[in-house]
Short mmCIF file of C-alpha atoms in Angstrom, two decimals:
data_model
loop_
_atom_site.label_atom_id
_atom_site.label_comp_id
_atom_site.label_asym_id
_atom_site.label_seq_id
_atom_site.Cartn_x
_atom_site.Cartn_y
_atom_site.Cartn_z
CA UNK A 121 0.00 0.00 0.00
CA UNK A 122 1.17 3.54 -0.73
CA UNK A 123 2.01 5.57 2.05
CA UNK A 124 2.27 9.46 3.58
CA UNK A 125 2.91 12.12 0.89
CA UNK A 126 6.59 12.82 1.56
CA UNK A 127 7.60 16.21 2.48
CA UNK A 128 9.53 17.04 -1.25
CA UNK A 129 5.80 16.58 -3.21
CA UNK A 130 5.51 19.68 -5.62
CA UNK A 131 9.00 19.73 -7.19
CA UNK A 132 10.22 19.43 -10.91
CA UNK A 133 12.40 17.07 -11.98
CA UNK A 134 14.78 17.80 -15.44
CA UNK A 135 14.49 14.87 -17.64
CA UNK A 136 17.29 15.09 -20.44
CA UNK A 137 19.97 17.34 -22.34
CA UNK A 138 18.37 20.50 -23.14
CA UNK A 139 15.02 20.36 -21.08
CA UNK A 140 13.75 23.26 -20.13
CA UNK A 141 12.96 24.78 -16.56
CA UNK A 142 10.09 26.58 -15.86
CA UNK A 143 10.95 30.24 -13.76
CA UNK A 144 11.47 29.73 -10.33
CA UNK A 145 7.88 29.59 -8.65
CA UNK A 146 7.15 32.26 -5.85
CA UNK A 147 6.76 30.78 -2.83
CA UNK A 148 3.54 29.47 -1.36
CA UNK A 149 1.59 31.57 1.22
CA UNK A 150 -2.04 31.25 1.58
CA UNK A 151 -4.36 32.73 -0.68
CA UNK A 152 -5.93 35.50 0.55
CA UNK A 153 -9.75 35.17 1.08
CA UNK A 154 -12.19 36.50 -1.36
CA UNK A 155 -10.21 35.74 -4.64
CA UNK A 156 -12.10 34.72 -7.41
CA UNK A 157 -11.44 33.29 -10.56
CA UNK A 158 -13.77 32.94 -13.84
CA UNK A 159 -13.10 29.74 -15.52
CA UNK A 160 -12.92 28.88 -19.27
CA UNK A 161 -13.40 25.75 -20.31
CA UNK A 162 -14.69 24.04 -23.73
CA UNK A 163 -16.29 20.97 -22.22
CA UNK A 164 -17.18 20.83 -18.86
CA UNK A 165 -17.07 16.91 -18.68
CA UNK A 166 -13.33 16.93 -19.78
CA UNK A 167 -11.47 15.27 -17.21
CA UNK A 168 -8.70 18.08 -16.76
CA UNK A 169 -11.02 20.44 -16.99
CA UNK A 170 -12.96 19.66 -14.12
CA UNK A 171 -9.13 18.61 -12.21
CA UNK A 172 -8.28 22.04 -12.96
CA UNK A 173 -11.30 24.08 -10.99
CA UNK A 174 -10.97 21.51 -8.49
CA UNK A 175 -7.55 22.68 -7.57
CA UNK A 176 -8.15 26.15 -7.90
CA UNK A 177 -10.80 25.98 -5.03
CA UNK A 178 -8.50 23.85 -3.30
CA UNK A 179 -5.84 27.02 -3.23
CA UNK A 180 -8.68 28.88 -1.65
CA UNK A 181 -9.97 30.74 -4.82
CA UNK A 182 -13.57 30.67 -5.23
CA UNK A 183 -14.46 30.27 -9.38
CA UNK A 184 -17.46 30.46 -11.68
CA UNK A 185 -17.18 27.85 -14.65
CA UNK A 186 -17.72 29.40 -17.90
CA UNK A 187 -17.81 26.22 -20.21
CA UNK A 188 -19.32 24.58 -23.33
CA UNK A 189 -20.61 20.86 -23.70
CA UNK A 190 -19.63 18.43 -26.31
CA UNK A 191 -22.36 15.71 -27.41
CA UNK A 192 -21.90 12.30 -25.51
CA UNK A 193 -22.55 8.57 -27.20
CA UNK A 194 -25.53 7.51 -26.91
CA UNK A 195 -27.01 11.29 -25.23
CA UNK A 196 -25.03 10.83 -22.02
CA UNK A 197 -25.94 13.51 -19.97
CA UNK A 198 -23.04 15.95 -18.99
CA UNK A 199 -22.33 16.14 -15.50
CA UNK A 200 -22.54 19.89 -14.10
CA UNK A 201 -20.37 21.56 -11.12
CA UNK A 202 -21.83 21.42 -7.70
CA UNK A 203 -22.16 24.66 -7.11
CA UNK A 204 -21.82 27.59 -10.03
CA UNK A 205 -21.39 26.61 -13.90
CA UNK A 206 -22.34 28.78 -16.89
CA UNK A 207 -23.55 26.75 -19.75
CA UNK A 208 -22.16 28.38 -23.01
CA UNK A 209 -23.68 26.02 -25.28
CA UNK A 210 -22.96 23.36 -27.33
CA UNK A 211 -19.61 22.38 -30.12
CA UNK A 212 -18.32 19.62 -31.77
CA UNK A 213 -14.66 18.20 -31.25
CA UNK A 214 -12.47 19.47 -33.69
CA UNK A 215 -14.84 20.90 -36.05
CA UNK A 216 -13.52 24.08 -36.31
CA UNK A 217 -16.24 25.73 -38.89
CA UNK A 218 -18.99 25.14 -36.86
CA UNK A 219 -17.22 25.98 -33.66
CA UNK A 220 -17.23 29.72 -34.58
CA UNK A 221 -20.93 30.92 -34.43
CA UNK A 222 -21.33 28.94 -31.48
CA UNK A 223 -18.68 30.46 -29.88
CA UNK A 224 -19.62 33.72 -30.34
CA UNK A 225 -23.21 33.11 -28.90
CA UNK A 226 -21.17 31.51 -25.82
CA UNK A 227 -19.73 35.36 -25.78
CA UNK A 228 -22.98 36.40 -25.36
CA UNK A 229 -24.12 33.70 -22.79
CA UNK A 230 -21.23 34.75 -20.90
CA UNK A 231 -21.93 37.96 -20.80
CA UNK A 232 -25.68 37.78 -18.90
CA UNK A 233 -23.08 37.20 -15.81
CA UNK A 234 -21.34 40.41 -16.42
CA UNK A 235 -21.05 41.57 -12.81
CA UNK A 236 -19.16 38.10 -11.55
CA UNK A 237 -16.77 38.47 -14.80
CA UNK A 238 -16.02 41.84 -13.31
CA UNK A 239 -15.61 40.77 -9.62
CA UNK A 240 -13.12 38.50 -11.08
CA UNK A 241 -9.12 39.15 -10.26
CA UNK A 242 -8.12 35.74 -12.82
CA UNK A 243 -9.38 34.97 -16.13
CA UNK A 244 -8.58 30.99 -16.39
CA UNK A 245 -8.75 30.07 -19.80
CA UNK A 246 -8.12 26.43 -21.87
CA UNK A 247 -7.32 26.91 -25.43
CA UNK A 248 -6.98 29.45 -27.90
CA UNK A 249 -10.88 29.42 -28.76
CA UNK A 250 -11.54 29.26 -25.60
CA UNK A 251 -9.34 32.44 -25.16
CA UNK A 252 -10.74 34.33 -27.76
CA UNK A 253 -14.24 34.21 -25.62
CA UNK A 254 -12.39 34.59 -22.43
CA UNK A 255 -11.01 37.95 -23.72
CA UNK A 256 -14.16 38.95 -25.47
CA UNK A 257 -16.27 38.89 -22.81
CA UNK A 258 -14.53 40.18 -19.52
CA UNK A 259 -13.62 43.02 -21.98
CA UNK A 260 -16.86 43.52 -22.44
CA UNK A 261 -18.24 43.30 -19.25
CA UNK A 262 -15.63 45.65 -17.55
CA UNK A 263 -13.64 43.00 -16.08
CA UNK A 264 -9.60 44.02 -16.22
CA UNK A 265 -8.71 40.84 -14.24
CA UNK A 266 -5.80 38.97 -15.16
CA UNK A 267 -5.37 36.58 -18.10
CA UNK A 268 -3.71 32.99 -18.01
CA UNK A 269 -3.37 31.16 -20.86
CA UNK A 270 -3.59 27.13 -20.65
CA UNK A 271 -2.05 25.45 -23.47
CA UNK A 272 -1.52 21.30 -22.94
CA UNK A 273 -1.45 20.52 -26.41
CA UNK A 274 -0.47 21.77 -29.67
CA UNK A 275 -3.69 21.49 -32.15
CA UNK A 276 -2.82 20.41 -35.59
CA UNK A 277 -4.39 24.00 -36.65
CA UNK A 278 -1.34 26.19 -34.93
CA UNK A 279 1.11 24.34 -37.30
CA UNK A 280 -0.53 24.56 -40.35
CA UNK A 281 1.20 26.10 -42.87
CA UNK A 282 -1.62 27.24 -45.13
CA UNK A 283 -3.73 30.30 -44.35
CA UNK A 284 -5.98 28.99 -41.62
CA UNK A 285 -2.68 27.92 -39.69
CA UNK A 286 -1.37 31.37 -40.55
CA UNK A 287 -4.28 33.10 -38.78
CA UNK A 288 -4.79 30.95 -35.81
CA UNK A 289 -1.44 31.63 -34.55
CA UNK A 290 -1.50 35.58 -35.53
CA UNK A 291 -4.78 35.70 -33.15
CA UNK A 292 -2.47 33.58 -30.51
CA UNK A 293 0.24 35.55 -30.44
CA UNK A 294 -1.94 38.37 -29.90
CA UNK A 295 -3.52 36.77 -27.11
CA UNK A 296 -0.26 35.60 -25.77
CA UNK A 297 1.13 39.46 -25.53
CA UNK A 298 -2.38 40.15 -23.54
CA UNK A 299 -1.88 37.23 -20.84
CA UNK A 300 -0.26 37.87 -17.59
CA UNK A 301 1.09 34.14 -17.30
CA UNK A 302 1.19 30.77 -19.99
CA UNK A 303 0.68 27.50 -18.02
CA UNK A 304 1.92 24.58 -20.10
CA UNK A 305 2.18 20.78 -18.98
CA UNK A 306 5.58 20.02 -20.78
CA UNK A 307 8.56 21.89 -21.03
CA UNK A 308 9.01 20.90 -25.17
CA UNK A 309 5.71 23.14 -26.00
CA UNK A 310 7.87 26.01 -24.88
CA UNK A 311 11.22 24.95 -26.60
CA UNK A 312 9.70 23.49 -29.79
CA UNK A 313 6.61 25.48 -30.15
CA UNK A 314 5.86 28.99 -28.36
CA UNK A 315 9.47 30.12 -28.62
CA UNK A 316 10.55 28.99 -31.81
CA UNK A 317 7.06 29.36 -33.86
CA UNK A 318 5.41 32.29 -31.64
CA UNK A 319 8.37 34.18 -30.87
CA UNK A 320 7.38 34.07 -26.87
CA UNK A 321 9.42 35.10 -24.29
CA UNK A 322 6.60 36.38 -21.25
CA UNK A 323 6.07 34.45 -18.42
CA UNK A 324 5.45 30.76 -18.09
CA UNK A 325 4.48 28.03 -15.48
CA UNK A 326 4.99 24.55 -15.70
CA UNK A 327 1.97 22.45 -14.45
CA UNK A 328 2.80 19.26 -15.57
CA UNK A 329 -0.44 16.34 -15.88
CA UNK A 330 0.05 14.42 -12.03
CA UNK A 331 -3.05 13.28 -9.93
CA UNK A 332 -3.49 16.06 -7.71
CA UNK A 333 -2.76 15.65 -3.95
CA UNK A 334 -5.80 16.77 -2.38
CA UNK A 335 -7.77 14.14 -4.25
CA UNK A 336 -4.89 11.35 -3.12
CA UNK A 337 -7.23 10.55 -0.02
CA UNK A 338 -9.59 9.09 -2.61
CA UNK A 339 -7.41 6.09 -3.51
CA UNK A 340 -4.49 6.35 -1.14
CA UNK A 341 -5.92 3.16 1.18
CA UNK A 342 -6.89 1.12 -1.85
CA UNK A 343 -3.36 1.74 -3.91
CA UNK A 344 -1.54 -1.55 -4.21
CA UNK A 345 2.08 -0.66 -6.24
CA UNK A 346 3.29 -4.39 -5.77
CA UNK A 347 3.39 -6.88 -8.71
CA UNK A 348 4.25 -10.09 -9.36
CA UNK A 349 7.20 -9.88 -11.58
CA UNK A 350 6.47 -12.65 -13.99
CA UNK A 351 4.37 -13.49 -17.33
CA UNK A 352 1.80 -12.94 -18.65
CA UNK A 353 2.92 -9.22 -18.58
CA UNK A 354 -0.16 -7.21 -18.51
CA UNK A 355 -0.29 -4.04 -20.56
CA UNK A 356 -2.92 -1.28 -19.99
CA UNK A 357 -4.13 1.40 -21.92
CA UNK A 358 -5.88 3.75 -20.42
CA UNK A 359 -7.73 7.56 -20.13
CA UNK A 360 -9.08 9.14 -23.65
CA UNK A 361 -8.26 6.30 -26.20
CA UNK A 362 -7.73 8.31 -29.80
CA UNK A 363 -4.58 7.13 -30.97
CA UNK A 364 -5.87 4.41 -33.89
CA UNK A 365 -2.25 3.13 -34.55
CA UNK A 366 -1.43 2.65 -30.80
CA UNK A 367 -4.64 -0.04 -30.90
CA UNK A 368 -2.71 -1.35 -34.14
CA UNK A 369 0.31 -2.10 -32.38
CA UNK A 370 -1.49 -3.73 -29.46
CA UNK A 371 -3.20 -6.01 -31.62
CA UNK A 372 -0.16 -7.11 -33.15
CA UNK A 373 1.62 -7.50 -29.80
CA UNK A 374 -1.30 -9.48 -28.89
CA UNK A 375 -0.66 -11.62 -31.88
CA UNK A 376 3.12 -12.06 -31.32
CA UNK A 377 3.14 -12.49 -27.67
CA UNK A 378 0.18 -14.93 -27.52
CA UNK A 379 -0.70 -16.31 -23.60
CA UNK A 380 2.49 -14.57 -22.44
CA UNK A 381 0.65 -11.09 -22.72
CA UNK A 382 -2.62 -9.22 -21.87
CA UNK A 383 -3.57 -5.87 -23.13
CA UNK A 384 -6.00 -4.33 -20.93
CA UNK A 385 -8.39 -1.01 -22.29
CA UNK A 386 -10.23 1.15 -20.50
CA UNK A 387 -11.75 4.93 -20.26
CA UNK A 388 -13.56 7.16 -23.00
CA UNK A 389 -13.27 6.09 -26.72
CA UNK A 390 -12.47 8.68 -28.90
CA UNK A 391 -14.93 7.90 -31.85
CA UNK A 392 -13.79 10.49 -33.94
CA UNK A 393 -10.50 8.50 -34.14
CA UNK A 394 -11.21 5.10 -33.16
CA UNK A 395 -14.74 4.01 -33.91
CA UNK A 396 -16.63 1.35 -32.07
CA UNK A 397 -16.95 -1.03 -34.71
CA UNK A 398 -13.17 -0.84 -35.36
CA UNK A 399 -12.16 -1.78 -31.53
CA UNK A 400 -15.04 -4.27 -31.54
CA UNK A 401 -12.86 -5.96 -34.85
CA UNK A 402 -9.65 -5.51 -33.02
CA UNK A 403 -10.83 -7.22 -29.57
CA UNK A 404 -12.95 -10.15 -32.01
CA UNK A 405 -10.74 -13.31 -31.57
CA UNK A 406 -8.30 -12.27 -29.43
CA UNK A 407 -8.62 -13.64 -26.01
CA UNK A 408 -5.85 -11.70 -24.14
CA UNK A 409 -7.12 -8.12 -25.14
CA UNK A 410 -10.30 -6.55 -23.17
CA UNK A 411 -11.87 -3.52 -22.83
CA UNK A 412 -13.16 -2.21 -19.42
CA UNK A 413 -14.90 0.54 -20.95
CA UNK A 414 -15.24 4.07 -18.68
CA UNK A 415 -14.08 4.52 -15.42
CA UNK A 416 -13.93 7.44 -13.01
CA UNK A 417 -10.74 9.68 -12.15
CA UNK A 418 -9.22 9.09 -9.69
CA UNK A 419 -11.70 6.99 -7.64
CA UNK A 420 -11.20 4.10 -9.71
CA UNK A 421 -7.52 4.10 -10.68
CA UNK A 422 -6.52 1.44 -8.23
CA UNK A 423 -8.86 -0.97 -9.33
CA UNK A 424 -7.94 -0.53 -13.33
CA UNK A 425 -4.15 -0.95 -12.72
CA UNK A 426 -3.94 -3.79 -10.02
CA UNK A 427 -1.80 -5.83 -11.74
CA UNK A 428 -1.08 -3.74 -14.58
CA UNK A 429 2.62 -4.21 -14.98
CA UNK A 430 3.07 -1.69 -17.81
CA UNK A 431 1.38 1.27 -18.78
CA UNK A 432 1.09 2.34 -22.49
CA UNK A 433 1.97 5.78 -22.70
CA UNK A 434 2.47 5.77 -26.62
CA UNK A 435 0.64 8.41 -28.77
CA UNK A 436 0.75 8.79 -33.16
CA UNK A 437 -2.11 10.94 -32.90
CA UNK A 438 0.16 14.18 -33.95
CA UNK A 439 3.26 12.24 -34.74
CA UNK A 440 6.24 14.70 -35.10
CA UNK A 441 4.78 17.46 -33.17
CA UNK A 442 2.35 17.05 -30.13
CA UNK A 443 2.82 13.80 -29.71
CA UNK A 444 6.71 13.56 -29.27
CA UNK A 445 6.15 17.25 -26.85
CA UNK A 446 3.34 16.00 -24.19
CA UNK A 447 3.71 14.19 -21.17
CA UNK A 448 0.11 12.48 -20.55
CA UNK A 449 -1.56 11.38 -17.59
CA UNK A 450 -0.78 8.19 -18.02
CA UNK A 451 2.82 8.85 -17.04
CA UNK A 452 2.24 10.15 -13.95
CA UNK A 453 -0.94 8.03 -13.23
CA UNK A 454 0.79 4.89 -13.70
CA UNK A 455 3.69 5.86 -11.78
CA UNK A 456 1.43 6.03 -8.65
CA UNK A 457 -0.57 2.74 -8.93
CA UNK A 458 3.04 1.18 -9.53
CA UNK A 459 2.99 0.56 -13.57
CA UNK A 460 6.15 0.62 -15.35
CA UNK A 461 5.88 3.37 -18.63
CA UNK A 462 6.02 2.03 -22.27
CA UNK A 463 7.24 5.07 -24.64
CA UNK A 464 8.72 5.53 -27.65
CA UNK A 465 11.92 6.65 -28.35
CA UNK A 466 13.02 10.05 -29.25
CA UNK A 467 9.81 11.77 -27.38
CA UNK A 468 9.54 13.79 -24.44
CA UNK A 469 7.45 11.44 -22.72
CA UNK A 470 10.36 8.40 -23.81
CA UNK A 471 12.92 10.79 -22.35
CA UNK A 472 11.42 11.30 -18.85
CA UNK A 473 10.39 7.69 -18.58
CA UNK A 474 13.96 6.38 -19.11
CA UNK A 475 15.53 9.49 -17.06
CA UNK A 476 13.71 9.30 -14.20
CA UNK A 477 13.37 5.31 -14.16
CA UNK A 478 9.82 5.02 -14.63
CA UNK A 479 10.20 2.49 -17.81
CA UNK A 480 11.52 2.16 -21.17
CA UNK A 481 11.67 3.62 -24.28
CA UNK A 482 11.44 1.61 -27.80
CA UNK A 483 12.94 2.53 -31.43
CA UNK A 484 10.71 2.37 -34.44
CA UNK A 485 9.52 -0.07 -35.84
CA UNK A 486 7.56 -0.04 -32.13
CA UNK A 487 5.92 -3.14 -32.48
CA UNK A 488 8.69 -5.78 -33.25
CA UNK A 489 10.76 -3.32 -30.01
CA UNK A 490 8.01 -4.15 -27.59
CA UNK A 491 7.26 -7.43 -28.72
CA UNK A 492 11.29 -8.45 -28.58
CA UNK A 493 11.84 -7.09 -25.18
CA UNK A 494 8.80 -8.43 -23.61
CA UNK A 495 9.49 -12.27 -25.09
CA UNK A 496 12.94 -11.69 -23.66
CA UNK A 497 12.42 -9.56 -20.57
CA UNK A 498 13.20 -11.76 -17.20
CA UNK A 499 11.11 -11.38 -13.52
CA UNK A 500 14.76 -9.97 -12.19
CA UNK A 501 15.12 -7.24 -14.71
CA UNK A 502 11.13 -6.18 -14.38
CA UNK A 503 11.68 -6.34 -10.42
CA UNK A 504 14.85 -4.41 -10.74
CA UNK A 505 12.85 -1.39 -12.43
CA UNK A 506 10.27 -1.85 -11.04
CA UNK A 507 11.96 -1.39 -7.08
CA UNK A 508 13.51 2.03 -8.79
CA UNK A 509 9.77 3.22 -9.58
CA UNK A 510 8.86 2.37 -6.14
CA UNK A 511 11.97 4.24 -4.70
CA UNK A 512 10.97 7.70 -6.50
CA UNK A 513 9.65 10.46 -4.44
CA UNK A 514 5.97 10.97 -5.10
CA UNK A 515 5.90 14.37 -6.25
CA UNK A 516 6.77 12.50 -9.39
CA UNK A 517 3.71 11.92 -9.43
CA UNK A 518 1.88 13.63 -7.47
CA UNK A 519 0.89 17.70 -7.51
CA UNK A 520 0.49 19.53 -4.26
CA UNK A 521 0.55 22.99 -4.41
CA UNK A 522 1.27 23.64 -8.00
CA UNK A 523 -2.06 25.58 -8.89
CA UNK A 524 -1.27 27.85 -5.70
CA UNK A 525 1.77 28.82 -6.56
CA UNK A 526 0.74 29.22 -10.08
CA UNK A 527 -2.01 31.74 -8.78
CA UNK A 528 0.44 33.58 -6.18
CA UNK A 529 2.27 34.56 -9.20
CA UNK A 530 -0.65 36.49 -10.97
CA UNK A 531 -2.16 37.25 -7.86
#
């Protein structure tokens, strides 16, 4: 079982030649009462969306949700914040044409709470649309509070070449010279993105993707980080399943690998990306792949990775450019329930893995990598890494503090 937070949770750990450090965070004195931050988020459901108000009223802030909806399968209702959520309407993942008239009636929608987006000292925005009706509307309203600028991925648009690209990151680096602070969740979207393509150099703060601490409590009694080092290795993939190639791969390792493997699925299926009928092929016939389907974060991480041995933290999705910059949740989330990381080579999230002993990283072609290690890999090697993941401190993996120090410094 996984025991007290140690006193070191919160810090930053370098991962390879070149990585970059976020500016030394202000220290952490308590939020003064009566702070209040409006929130801007485009889907309320999203699982860092709601992680991310949750910590901000943990550091004492109180917030109003601004946020949109997306449609669920099958007319799943969207769950709504306890206490004070705006709805701004509906859009439509990805679909950026139809996104823009509904985003300027969310503008509008916004705007019937004029008085709270003027009582706010902290604009909180996700994403650059997201921004635009941030911006829009506190202007608007009167509000002069304080804009920061979430970024924790790159969107195909920004590095477009062709006109639309061209635009969407004119209106960002407009929006970039107008926010007080940029919070990013890996150090390459600064090196290989906002400084090289955007010409940044404001203010930044790295809040990396870890389970937050004060929502630890929730799982802490029921974490089990042992395993039993031996076959069949068990692989799991698991959160917001959209990368089609990574369920490729699987299938094949699954093929290779036989009864000395399971591959284990579970959370939300992208079905832009992956569609049912395609993972309902993939899992036909093969009795050592399964897929648990949903589950809820972080109340039922212990129970998806018992005896997980390796988590799959492998994304094609933007191959090149946000996929070799992130560092997912599934890094840090297996980390905690005791799962050994499966990258690929050459990425940020490959690099961290190997650095900080958390796993290993795999050349190209990935699939004949994984599948040649795992038919080889011995109980004493696995137990040997494994020891060295149980050894780190867990602010690897673990965030206490970060969203209060991140709001001292626009405070």
């Amino acid at each position: 079982m996984i025991g007290p937070l140690s006193r070191g949770i919160g810090r930053t750990s370098a991962f390879g030649p070149g990585a970059a450090t976020a500016p030394p965070a202000v220290a952490n004195p308590k939020t003064a009462p009566g702070r209040r931050v409006a929130f801007f988020g485009h889907d309320l459901a999203e699982p860092t969306v709601r992680k991310r108000v949750d910590a901000i009223r943990e550091a004492g802030w109180s917030v109003i949700v601004y946020a949109f909806e997306r449609a669920r399968p099958g007319g799943a209702a969207t769950p709504r914040e306890a206490d004070d959520a705006v709805p701004l309407g509906r859009t439509v993942d990805r679909n950026y044409a139809s996104r823009l008239p509904r985003l300027a009636l969310g503008i509008l929608r916004a705007l019937r709470r004029g008085p709270d987006l003027r009582a706010a000292d902290v604009i909180y925005v996700r994403n650059l649309d997201m921004a635009l009706v941030a911006w829009t509307s506190s202007r608007l309203a009167g509000s002069r509070a304080r804009l920061v600028y979430e970024v924790l991925d790159i969107q195909r648009l920004m590095v477009r070449p062709d006109a639309p690209g061209r635009i969407a990151r004119t209106v960002e680096r407009w929006l970039l010279r107008r926010s007080a602070l940029l919070v990013v969740s890996a150090p390459d979207f600064i090196d290989r993105y906002f400084r090289p393509v955007q010409g940044f150099t404001g203010a930044w703060h790295l809040l990396e993707n870890k389970v937050m601490g004060h929502r630890l409590g929730e799982v802490a009694d029921r974490l089990d980080r042992t395993r039993a080092a031996e076959p069949p290795w068990v692989i799991g993939w698991f959160g917001t399943l959209r990368c089609r190639r990574s369920l490729t791969l699987l299938a094949a390792i699954a093929d290779a690998l036989g009864d000395s493997v399971r591959i284990v699925l579970a959370g939300r299926l992208s079905e832009e990306d992956i569609a049912p009928h395609m993972l309902a092929e993939t899992l036909d016939g093969r009795a050592n792949m399964a897929f648990r389907g949903p589950y809820a974060n972080p109340r039922d991480l212990p129970e998806i990775y018992s005896g997980i041995h390796f988590s799959w933290a492998v994304d094609y999705l933007d191959d090149g450019l946000n996929s070799d910059w992130l560092l997912p949740n599934r890094l840090y989330e297996g980390g905690l329930c005791g799962a050994l990381t499966l990258a690929r080579a050459s990425t940020a999230t490959g690099r961290y893995a190997v650095a900080e002993g958390l796993g290993w990283a795999f050349p190209e072609p990935l699939a004949d990598s994984v599948t040649a290690f795992l038919r080889t890999l011995t109980p004493a090697v696995y137990a040997q890494r494994h020891a060295r993941l149980l050894a780190c401190d867990l602010a690897t993996f673990v965030d206490v503090g970060g969203m209060r120090d991140l709001l001292v410094r626009v405070d």
